[in-house]
Coordinates of C-alpha atoms and ligand atoms in Angstrom, one line a residue:
M1130 CA 10.8 20.9 -18.3
V1131 CA 9.3 17.2 -18.0
A1132 CA 9.4 15.5 -14.5
V1133 CA 11.6 12.5 -14.2
R1134 CA 9.3 9.6 -13.9
L1135 CA 9.4 7.5 -10.7
D1136 CA 9.3 4.2 -12.3
G1137 CA 7.5 1.8 -9.6
V1138 CA 7.4 -1.3 -12.0
A1139 CA 11.6 -1.1 -12.2
T1140 CA 11.8 -0.2 -8.7
A1141 CA 9.5 -3.2 -7.5
A1142 CA 11.4 -5.4 -9.7
A1143 CA 14.8 -4.5 -7.7
I1144 CA 12.9 -4.9 -4.4
K1145 CA 11.4 -8.4 -5.7
S1146 CA 15.0 -9.5 -6.8
E1147 CA 16.2 -8.7 -3.4
L1148 CA 13.6 -10.5 -1.8
T1149 CA 14.1 -13.5 -4.1
E1150 CA 17.5 -14.1 -2.5
R1151 CA 16.3 -13.7 0.9
I1152 CA 13.7 -16.5 0.4
V1153 CA 16.3 -18.6 -0.7
A1154 CA 18.3 -18.0 2.4
L1155 CA 15.3 -18.8 4.3
K1156 CA 14.5 -22.1 2.8
A1157 CA 18.1 -23.1 3.0
R1158 CA 17.3 -23.0 6.9
G1159 CA 14.2 -24.8 6.5
I1160 CA 11.9 -22.0 6.7
F1161 CA 9.2 -21.4 4.1
P1162 CA 7.7 -18.1 3.7
G1163 CA 4.0 -18.3 2.4
L1164 CA 1.4 -15.8 1.8
G1165 CA -2.3 -16.5 2.5
T1166 CA -5.3 -14.6 0.9
L1167 CA -8.8 -14.5 2.0
L1168 CA -11.2 -13.2 -0.8
V1169 CA -14.8 -13.0 0.1
G1170 CA -17.2 -12.5 -2.9
E1171 CA -16.4 -11.9 -6.4
D1172 CA -15.6 -8.2 -6.9
P1173 CA -13.8 -7.6 -10.1
G1174 CA -11.2 -5.5 -8.7
S1175 CA -10.7 -7.7 -5.7
L1176 CA -10.2 -10.8 -8.1
S1177 CA -7.5 -9.2 -10.2
Y1178 CA -5.4 -7.6 -7.1
V1179 CA -5.7 -11.4 -5.3
A1180 CA -4.4 -12.8 -8.6
G1181 CA -1.8 -10.3 -9.1
K1182 CA -0.5 -11.2 -5.4
H1183 CA -0.3 -14.8 -6.3
R1184 CA 1.7 -14.1 -9.3
D1185 CA 4.0 -11.9 -7.4
C1186 CA 4.6 -14.8 -4.9
A1187 CA 5.4 -17.2 -7.8
E1188 CA 7.9 -14.9 -9.2
V1189 CA 9.7 -14.5 -6.1
G1190 CA 9.6 -18.3 -5.4
M1191 CA 7.2 -18.0 -2.4
E1192 CA 4.4 -20.5 -1.6
S1193 CA 0.8 -18.8 -1.8
I1194 CA -2.3 -20.2 -0.2
R1195 CA -5.7 -19.0 -1.5
V1196 CA -8.7 -19.2 0.2
D1197 CA -11.9 -18.0 -1.6
L1198 CA -15.3 -17.9 0.1
P1199 CA -18.8 -16.9 -1.8
A1200 CA -20.4 -13.6 -1.3
K1201 CA -23.1 -14.9 0.9
A1202 CA -20.6 -16.2 3.4
S1203 CA -21.6 -15.6 7.1
A1204 CA -19.4 -13.7 9.7
G1205 CA -19.0 -17.2 11.2
Q1206 CA -17.6 -18.7 8.1
I1207 CA -15.3 -15.8 7.5
R1208 CA -14.2 -16.0 11.3
A1209 CA -13.2 -19.5 10.9
A1210 CA -11.2 -18.9 7.7
I1211 CA -9.3 -16.3 9.5
E1212 CA -8.8 -18.7 12.3
A1213 CA -7.8 -21.5 9.9
L1214 CA -4.8 -19.0 8.4
N1215 CA -3.7 -17.9 12.1
I1216 CA -2.9 -21.5 12.7
D1217 CA -1.9 -22.8 9.2
P1218 CA 2.1 -23.3 9.5
R1219 CA 2.6 -22.8 5.5
V1220 CA 1.1 -19.2 6.2
T1221 CA 3.7 -16.8 7.5
G1222 CA 1.5 -13.7 6.7
F1223 CA -1.8 -13.4 5.0
I1224 CA -4.0 -10.7 3.8
I1225 CA -8.0 -10.2 4.1
Q1226 CA -8.7 -8.7 0.7
L1227 CA -11.1 -5.7 1.2
P1228 CA -13.6 -4.5 0.8
L1229 CA -15.5 -7.4 2.5
P1230 CA -19.2 -7.8 1.6
A1231 CA -21.7 -5.3 2.8
G1232 CA -22.9 -6.1 6.2
I1233 CA -19.4 -7.8 7.5
N1234 CA -17.6 -5.5 10.1
E1235 CA -14.2 -5.3 8.6
N1236 CA -12.2 -3.8 11.7
A1237 CA -13.7 -6.8 13.6
M1238 CA -12.5 -9.2 11.0
L1239 CA -9.2 -7.4 10.7
E1240 CA -9.0 -7.6 14.7
L1241 CA -8.9 -11.4 14.6
M1242 CA -5.7 -11.8 12.7
D1243 CA -2.7 -12.9 14.5
P1244 CA -0.9 -9.4 14.5
A1245 CA 2.4 -11.4 13.6
K1246 CA 0.8 -12.6 10.2
D1247 CA -0.8 -9.2 9.2
A1248 CA 0.6 -8.9 5.9
D1249 CA -1.0 -5.6 5.0
G1250 CA 0.0 -4.1 8.3
L1251 CA -3.6 -3.0 9.1
H1252 CA -4.0 -4.9 12.4
P1253 CA -4.7 -2.4 15.1
A1254 CA -2.0 -3.7 17.1
N1255 CA 0.4 -3.1 14.1
L1256 CA -1.3 0.2 13.6
G1257 CA -0.7 1.1 17.5
R1258 CA 2.8 0.0 17.0
L1259 CA 3.2 2.7 14.1
V1260 CA 1.4 5.3 16.4
L1261 CA 3.6 4.5 19.5
G1262 CA 6.8 4.0 17.4
V1263 CA 7.9 7.7 17.0
S1264 CA 11.7 6.6 16.9
G1265 CA 13.8 3.4 16.7
S1266 CA 13.2 0.7 14.3
L1267 CA 9.9 -1.0 14.2
N1268 CA 9.6 -4.5 14.6
S1269 CA 6.2 -4.9 13.1
P1270 CA 4.5 -4.9 9.7
L1271 CA 3.8 -1.2 8.0
P1272 CA 1.0 -0.7 5.7
C1273 CA 2.2 -1.5 2.2
T1274 CA 1.2 1.4 0.5
P1275 CA 2.8 4.0 2.8
A1276 CA 5.7 1.8 3.2
G1277 CA 6.1 1.5 -0.8
I1278 CA 5.8 5.3 -1.1
V1279 CA 8.8 5.9 1.3
E1280 CA 10.8 3.4 -0.4
M1281 CA 10.0 4.8 -3.6
L1282 CA 11.4 8.0 -2.3
H1283 CA 14.6 6.6 -0.6
R1284 CA 15.4 4.6 -3.8
H1285 CA 15.2 7.5 -5.9
S1286 CA 17.4 9.6 -3.4
I1287 CA 14.8 12.1 -2.7
E1288 CA 15.2 14.0 0.2
I1289 CA 12.4 13.8 3.0
A1290 CA 13.8 14.9 6.2
G1291 CA 12.8 18.7 6.6
K1292 CA 10.5 18.7 3.7
H1293 CA 6.9 19.7 3.5
V1294 CA 4.8 16.8 2.4
V1295 CA 1.0 17.4 1.6
V1296 CA -0.8 14.1 1.8
V1297 CA -4.4 14.2 0.2
G1298 CA -6.9 11.9 1.4
R1299 CA -7.1 10.8 4.9
G1300 CA -8.1 6.9 4.1
L1301 CA -7.0 4.1 6.5
T1302 CA -4.8 2.3 3.9
V1303 CA -2.8 5.5 2.7
G1304 CA -3.2 9.0 4.0
R1305 CA -3.5 8.4 7.7
P1306 CA -0.6 5.8 8.1
L1307 CA 1.4 7.6 5.9
G1308 CA 1.8 10.6 8.0
L1309 CA 2.4 8.7 10.6
L1310 CA 5.5 7.2 8.9
L1311 CA 6.9 10.2 7.6
T1312 CA 7.0 12.1 10.9
R1313 CA 8.9 9.3 12.6
K1314 CA 12.4 10.2 13.8
G1315 CA 14.9 9.8 11.0
L1316 CA 12.2 10.4 8.4
D1317 CA 11.3 14.0 9.9
A1318 CA 9.1 15.2 7.3
T1319 CA 6.6 17.8 8.0
V1320 CA 3.0 16.4 7.0
T1321 CA -0.2 18.3 6.2
L1322 CA -3.0 15.9 6.0
T1323 CA -5.8 17.0 3.9
H1324 CA -9.3 16.0 3.0
S1325 CA -12.5 16.7 1.4
R1326 CA -13.4 19.2 4.0
T1327 CA -10.1 21.1 3.8
T1328 CA -11.1 24.6 2.8
D1329 CA -8.4 25.5 0.2
L1330 CA -6.8 22.2 -1.1
A1331 CA -5.0 24.5 -4.0
A1332 CA -3.2 26.7 -1.3
E1333 CA -2.3 23.5 0.9
V1334 CA -0.6 21.6 -2.3
R1335 CA 1.3 24.8 -3.3
R1336 CA 3.3 24.8 -0.1
A1337 CA 4.3 21.1 -0.7
D1338 CA 7.9 20.0 -1.6
I1339 CA 6.2 16.4 -1.9
V1340 CA 2.4 15.9 -2.8
V1341 CA 1.0 12.6 -2.3
A1342 CA -2.5 12.1 -3.8
A1343 CA -4.7 9.4 -2.3
V1344 CA -8.2 10.4 -3.1
G1345 CA -9.6 8.5 -6.2
V1346 CA -10.9 11.5 -8.0
P1347 CA -9.5 11.9 -11.6
A1348 CA -7.1 14.7 -12.2
L1349 CA -8.0 16.5 -9.0
I1350 CA -4.6 17.9 -8.5
K1351 CA -4.1 20.5 -11.0
A1352 CA -0.6 21.3 -12.7
E1353 CA -1.0 25.0 -11.5
W1354 CA -1.4 24.2 -8.0
L1355 CA 2.1 22.7 -7.6
K1356 CA 5.5 24.2 -6.5
P1357 CA 7.7 24.3 -9.5
E1358 CA 9.9 21.1 -9.1
A1359 CA 7.9 19.6 -6.4
T1360 CA 7.8 15.6 -6.1
V1361 CA 4.2 14.3 -7.0
L1362 CA 3.2 10.7 -6.1
D1363 CA -0.1 9.8 -7.8
V1364 CA -2.0 7.0 -5.5
G1365 CA -5.4 7.2 -6.4
I1366 CA -7.0 4.9 -8.9
T1367 CA -10.1 5.2 -10.9
R1368 CA -11.1 2.8 -13.7
V1369 CA -12.6 5.0 -16.5
V1370 CA -13.8 3.8 -19.8
D1371 CA -12.2 5.5 -22.9
P1372 CA -15.5 6.9 -24.8
V1373 CA -13.9 6.4 -28.0
T1374 CA -12.2 2.8 -27.8
G1375 CA -14.8 1.6 -25.3
R1376 CA -11.5 0.1 -23.4
A1377 CA -11.4 0.4 -19.7
K1378 CA -8.1 2.1 -18.1
L1379 CA -6.6 3.5 -14.8
V1380 CA -6.2 6.9 -14.1
G1381 CA -4.9 8.7 -11.2
D1382 CA -5.6 11.7 -9.1
V1383 CA -3.1 14.0 -10.6
D1384 CA -3.8 15.9 -13.9
P1385 CA -1.2 14.9 -16.6
D1386 CA -0.5 18.7 -17.2
A1387 CA 1.4 18.0 -13.7
A1388 CA 4.5 16.4 -15.6
A1389 CA 5.4 19.8 -17.0
V1390 CA 5.6 21.4 -13.5
A1391 CA 6.9 18.5 -11.3
G1392 CA 10.5 17.7 -10.8
F1393 CA 9.5 14.0 -10.2
L1394 CA 6.2 12.2 -10.8
S1395 CA 5.0 8.8 -9.7
P1396 CA 2.3 7.7 -12.3
V1397 CA -0.9 6.0 -12.3
P1398 CA -0.5 3.3 -13.5
G1399 CA 3.3 1.9 -13.0
G1400 CA 3.9 3.8 -9.8
V1401 CA 3.0 3.4 -6.3
G1402 CA 0.9 0.2 -7.2
P1403 CA 3.7 -2.0 -8.0
M1404 CA 5.6 -0.9 -5.0
T1405 CA 2.6 -1.6 -2.7
R1406 CA 2.7 -5.4 -4.0
A1407 CA 6.5 -5.3 -3.5
M1408 CA 6.0 -4.3 0.1
L1409 CA 3.3 -7.2 0.7
I1410 CA 5.9 -9.6 -0.1
A1411 CA 8.6 -7.8 2.1
N1412 CA 6.2 -8.0 5.1
V1413 CA 5.6 -11.7 4.6
V1414 CA 9.2 -12.2 4.3
D1415 CA 10.1 -10.1 7.2
A1416 CA 7.7 -12.0 9.3
A1417 CA 9.1 -15.2 8.3
E1418 CA 12.8 -14.0 9.2
R1419 CA 11.4 -12.6 12.6
V1420 CA 9.7 -15.8 13.8
G1421 CA 12.4 -18.0 12.6
Y1422 CA 10.3 -21.3 11.9
N1423 CA 7.2 -22.1 10.2
A1424 CA 4.7 -21.3 13.4
Ligands
NAP644 P1 -10.9 6.3 1.0 O1 -10.8 5.6 2.1 O2 -12.2 6.4 0.3 O3 -10.0 8.0 1.0 C1 -10.3 8.9 0.1 C2 -9.9 10.1 0.8 O4 -10.0 11.2 -0.3 C3 -10.9 10.5 2.0 O5 -10.0 11.1 3.1 C4 -11.8 11.6 1.4 O6 -12.0 12.8 2.3 C5 -10.6 12.3 0.5 N1 -11.4 13.2 -0.6 C6 -12.2 12.8 -1.2 N2 -12.9 13.7 -2.1 C7 -11.9 14.5 -1.9 C8 -11.4 15.8 -2.6 N3 -12.2 16.5 -3.5 N4 -10.6 16.8 -2.0 C9 -9.8 16.1 -0.8 N5 -9.8 15.0 -0.4 C10 -10.9 14.5 -1.0 O7 -9.6 5.8 0.1 P2 -8.2 5.0 0.1 O8 -8.7 3.5 0.5 O9 -7.7 5.9 1.0 O10 -7.8 5.0 -1.3 C11 -7.6 6.3 -2.0 C12 -7.2 6.2 -3.3 O11 -6.1 5.3 -3.3 C13 -8.3 5.3 -4.2 O12 -8.3 5.7 -5.4 C14 -7.8 3.7 -4.1 O13 -8.0 3.0 -5.1 C15 -6.4 4.3 -4.3 N6 -5.2 3.2 -3.5 C16 -4.2 2.9 -4.3 C17 -3.3 2.2 -3.8 C18 -2.1 1.7 -4.5 O14 -1.5 0.9 -4.4 N7 -1.9 2.5 -5.7 C19 -3.3 1.7 -2.7 C20 -4.4 1.8 -2.0 C21 -5.3 3.0 -2.4 P3 -13.1 12.5 3.5 O15 -12.3 11.6 4.4 O16 -13.3 13.6 4.0 O17 -14.2 11.9 2.8

């Protein structure tokens, strides 16, 4: 048996095509959604992520506004850039590309964003709304990777309700908010959130109907840990250099042999990554629709 591949590129393309239509409809009403990005420094990974976000915007017909500051920018300069994005009417949502340079308090910077323009769904007010919103519809942006994971499962008709989900990694962008999202009424998963101090990770993973690996340790999750036919979503990304070709490639947290045991497998690359990017665009479009004008 070989696991069915959950194709994040194709699924994200379908989402982007729906978003393109919503953007056309907004523009017809005189509302122009736009994504702002704030990048501080020249971290190669961050440069490439930001470039990808601007390409995604162009693809769906949305404006994007790029603000780049040097790595030596002071906290005051970063604060001023955030304040300018908060009041820029072209920007209906924006992101602060993380990580910020050492010495800059990331949480303090995130708190300065207008929560209504928080495209990553990581502002404390929006994370707080997720904590408080056990049931009913949520009128606030969700963190993009958890939202992308749920969307990936929905669009492949993979049942979540009543299933046991084991999330590996308690990071702020994936693991922690994903547990909150999956246990909302209506999704109704039972979630076990594991981390580096979990005493028997293999035993936890073995009990899972759905495994989400968001760690950043290549091949941490072994094929023999999986329940046969489990759904496995690989989220972790590690850049490794192939010793033979000298070329860099991205690898996930899940041992490639898992494809012989899992029922569904979302790979790295080409799985949750493109879904995350699509959900970022969705957050910006949602924000423009909610506000209903270029504020
Ligand atoms: P993070 O904040 O560094 O969190 C990593 C988590 O992994 C921590 O909770 C850590 O546990 C846990 N961990 C480390 N070693 C472990 C082990 N041996 N066994 C079990 N847990 C272990 O990272 P993050 O921001 O959440 O991101 C996690 C990974 O996902 C990274 O590789 C990142 O690049 C990737 N990512 C991908 C996407 C995407 O769109 N595909 C989006 C976001 C992140 P402790 O808390 O105990 O240290």
